CSV table of C-alpha atoms in Angstrom, one decimal:
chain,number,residue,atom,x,y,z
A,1,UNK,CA,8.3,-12.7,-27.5
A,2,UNK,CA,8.5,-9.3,-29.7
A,3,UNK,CA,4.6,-8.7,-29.8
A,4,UNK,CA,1.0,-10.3,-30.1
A,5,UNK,CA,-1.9,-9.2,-32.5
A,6,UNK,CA,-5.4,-9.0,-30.4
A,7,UNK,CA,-8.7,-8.5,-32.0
A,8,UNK,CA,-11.0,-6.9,-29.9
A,9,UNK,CA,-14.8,-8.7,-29.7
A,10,UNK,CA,-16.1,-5.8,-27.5
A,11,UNK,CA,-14.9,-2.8,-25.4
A,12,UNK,CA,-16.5,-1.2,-22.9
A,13,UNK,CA,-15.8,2.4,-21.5
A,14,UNK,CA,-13.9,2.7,-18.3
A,15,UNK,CA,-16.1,4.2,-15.3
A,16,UNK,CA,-15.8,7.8,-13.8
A,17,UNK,CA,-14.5,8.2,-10.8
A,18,UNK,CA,-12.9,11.0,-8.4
A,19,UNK,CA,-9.5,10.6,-9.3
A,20,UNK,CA,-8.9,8.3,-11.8
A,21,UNK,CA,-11.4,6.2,-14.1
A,22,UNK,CA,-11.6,2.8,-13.8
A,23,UNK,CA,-12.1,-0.5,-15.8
A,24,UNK,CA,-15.3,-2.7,-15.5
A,25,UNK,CA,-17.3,-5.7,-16.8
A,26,UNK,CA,-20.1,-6.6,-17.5
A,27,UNK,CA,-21.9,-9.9,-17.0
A,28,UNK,CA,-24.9,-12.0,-16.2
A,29,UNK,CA,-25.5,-14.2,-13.0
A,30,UNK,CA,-27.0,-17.0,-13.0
A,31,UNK,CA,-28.0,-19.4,-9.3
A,32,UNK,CA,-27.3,-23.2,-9.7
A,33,UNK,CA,-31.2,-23.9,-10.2
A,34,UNK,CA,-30.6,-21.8,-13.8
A,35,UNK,CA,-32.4,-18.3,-12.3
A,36,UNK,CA,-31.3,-15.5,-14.1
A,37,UNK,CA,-30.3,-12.8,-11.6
A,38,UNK,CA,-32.6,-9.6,-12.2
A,39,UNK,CA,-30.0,-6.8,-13.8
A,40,UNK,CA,-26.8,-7.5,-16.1
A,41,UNK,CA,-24.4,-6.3,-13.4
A,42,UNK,CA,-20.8,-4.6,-13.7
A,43,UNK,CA,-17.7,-5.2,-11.6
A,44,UNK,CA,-15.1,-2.9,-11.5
A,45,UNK,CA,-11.5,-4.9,-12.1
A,46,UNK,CA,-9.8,-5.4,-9.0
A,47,UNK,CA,-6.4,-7.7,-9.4
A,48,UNK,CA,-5.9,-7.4,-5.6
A,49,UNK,CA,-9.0,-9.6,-5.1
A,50,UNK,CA,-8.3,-13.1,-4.9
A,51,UNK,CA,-11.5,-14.4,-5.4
A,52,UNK,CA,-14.0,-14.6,-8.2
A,53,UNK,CA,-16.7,-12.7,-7.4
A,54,UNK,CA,-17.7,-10.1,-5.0
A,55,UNK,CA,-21.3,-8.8,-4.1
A,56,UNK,CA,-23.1,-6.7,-1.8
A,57,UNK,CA,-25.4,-8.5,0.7
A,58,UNK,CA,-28.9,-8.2,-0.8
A,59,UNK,CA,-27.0,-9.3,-4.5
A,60,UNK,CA,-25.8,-12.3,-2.9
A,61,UNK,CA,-29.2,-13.4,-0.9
A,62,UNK,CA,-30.1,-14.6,-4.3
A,63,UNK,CA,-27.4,-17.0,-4.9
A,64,UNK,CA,-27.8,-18.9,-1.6
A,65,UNK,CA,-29.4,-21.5,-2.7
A,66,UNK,CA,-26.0,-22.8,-3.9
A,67,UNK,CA,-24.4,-21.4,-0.9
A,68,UNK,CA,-21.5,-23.6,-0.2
A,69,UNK,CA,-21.0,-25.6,3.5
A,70,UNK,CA,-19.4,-22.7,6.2
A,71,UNK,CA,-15.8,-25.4,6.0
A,72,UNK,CA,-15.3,-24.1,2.7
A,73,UNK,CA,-16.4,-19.8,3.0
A,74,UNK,CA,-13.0,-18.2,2.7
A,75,UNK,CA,-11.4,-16.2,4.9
A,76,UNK,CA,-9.2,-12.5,3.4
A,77,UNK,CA,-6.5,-10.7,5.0
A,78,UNK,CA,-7.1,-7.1,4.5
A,79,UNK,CA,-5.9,-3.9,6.4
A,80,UNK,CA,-9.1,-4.1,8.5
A,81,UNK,CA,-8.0,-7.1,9.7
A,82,UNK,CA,-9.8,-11.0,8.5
A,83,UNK,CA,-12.5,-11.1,6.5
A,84,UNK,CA,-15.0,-14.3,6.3
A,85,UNK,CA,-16.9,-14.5,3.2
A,86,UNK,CA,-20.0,-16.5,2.3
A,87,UNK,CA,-19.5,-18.4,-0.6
A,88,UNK,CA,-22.0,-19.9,-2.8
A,89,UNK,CA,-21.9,-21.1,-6.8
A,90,UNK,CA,-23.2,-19.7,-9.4
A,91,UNK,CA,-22.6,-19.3,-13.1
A,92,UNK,CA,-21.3,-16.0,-15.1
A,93,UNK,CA,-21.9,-15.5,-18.8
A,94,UNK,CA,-19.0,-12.5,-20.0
A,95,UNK,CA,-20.2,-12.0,-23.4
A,96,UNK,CA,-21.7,-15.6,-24.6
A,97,UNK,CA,-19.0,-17.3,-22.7
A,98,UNK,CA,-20.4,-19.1,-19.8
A,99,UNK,CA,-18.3,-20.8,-16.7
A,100,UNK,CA,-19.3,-21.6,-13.4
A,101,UNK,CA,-17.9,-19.2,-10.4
A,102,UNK,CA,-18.0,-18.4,-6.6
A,103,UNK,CA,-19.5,-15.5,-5.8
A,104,UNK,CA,-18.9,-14.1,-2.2
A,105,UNK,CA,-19.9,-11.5,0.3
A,106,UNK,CA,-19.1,-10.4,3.9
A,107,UNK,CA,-20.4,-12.6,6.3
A,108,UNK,CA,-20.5,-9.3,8.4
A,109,UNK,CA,-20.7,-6.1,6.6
A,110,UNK,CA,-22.3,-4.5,3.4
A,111,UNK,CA,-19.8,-5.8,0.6
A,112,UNK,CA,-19.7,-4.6,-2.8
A,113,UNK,CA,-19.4,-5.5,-6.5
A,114,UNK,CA,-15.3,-6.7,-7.7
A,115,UNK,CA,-14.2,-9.1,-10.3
A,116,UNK,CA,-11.5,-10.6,-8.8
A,117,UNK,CA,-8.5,-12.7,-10.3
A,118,UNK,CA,-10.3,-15.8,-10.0
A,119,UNK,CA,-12.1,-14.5,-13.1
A,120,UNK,CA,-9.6,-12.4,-14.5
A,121,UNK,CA,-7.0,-15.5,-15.1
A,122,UNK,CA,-9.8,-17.3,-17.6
A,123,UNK,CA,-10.2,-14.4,-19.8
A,124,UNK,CA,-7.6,-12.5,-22.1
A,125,UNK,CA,-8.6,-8.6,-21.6
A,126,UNK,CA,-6.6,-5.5,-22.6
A,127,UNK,CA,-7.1,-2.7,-20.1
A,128,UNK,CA,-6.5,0.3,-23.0
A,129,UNK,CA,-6.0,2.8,-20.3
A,130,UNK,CA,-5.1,6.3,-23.0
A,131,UNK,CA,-8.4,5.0,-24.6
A,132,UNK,CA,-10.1,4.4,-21.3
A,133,UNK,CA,-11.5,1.0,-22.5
A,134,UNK,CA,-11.4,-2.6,-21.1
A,135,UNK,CA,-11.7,-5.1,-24.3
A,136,UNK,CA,-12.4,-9.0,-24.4
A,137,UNK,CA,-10.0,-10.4,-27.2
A,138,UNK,CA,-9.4,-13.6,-29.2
């Protein structure tokens, strides 16, 4: 295939950081009894996550009412060594497009906010990296 034709329905800047910025999301959480989680939150885009979601401890304490059975909590290799992760559902909505997720934090540990490629394969992004921008398309 020589090319495709995107048309953008809504960038958003990439974040500052030390070396390098970096691209993010932004979305609304919602627990399985409908609860709208307090603050629209951003992720920053990881593709080395497997998962869907990521969040810090206290995030996640409010999705644990859909908190899935410990048989199915997933279990990362990382450089540290094996991670377990909580996992509960929950629903996302990425720009009026909502789908239902697994969100997930460190059974042991602090955690911290990723979009992971769970996420990443349902939506059709450009990462404009000379523009610094991270754009949901059609």
């Amino acid at each position: 295939m020589v090319g495709r034709s995107y048309r953008a329905r809504g960038c958003i800047k990439y974040k500052s950081s030390i070396l390098a910025p970096y691209p993010i999301l932004r979305m609304k959480l919602y627990n399985v009894l409908g609860e709208e989680f307090p603050e629209e939150l951003e992720f920053p885009i990881d593709t080395g996550y497997e998962g869907s979601l990521m969040l810090q401890r206290r995030d996640y304490e409010f999705f644990m009412v859909g908190e899935l059975p410990r048989e199915y909590w997933r279990t990362y290799k990382t450089l540290v060594g094996r991670i377990v992760m909580r996992v509960a559902r929950a629903i996302a909505e990425i720009d009026n497009m909502k789908f239902e997720v697994y969100v997930e934090a460190p059974y042991y540990g602090y955690g911290k906010r990723l979009i992971g490629r769970e996420i990443l394969n349902k939506l059709k992004l450009v990462l404009d990296g000379p523009r610094q921008e991270c754009c949901l398309v059609d």
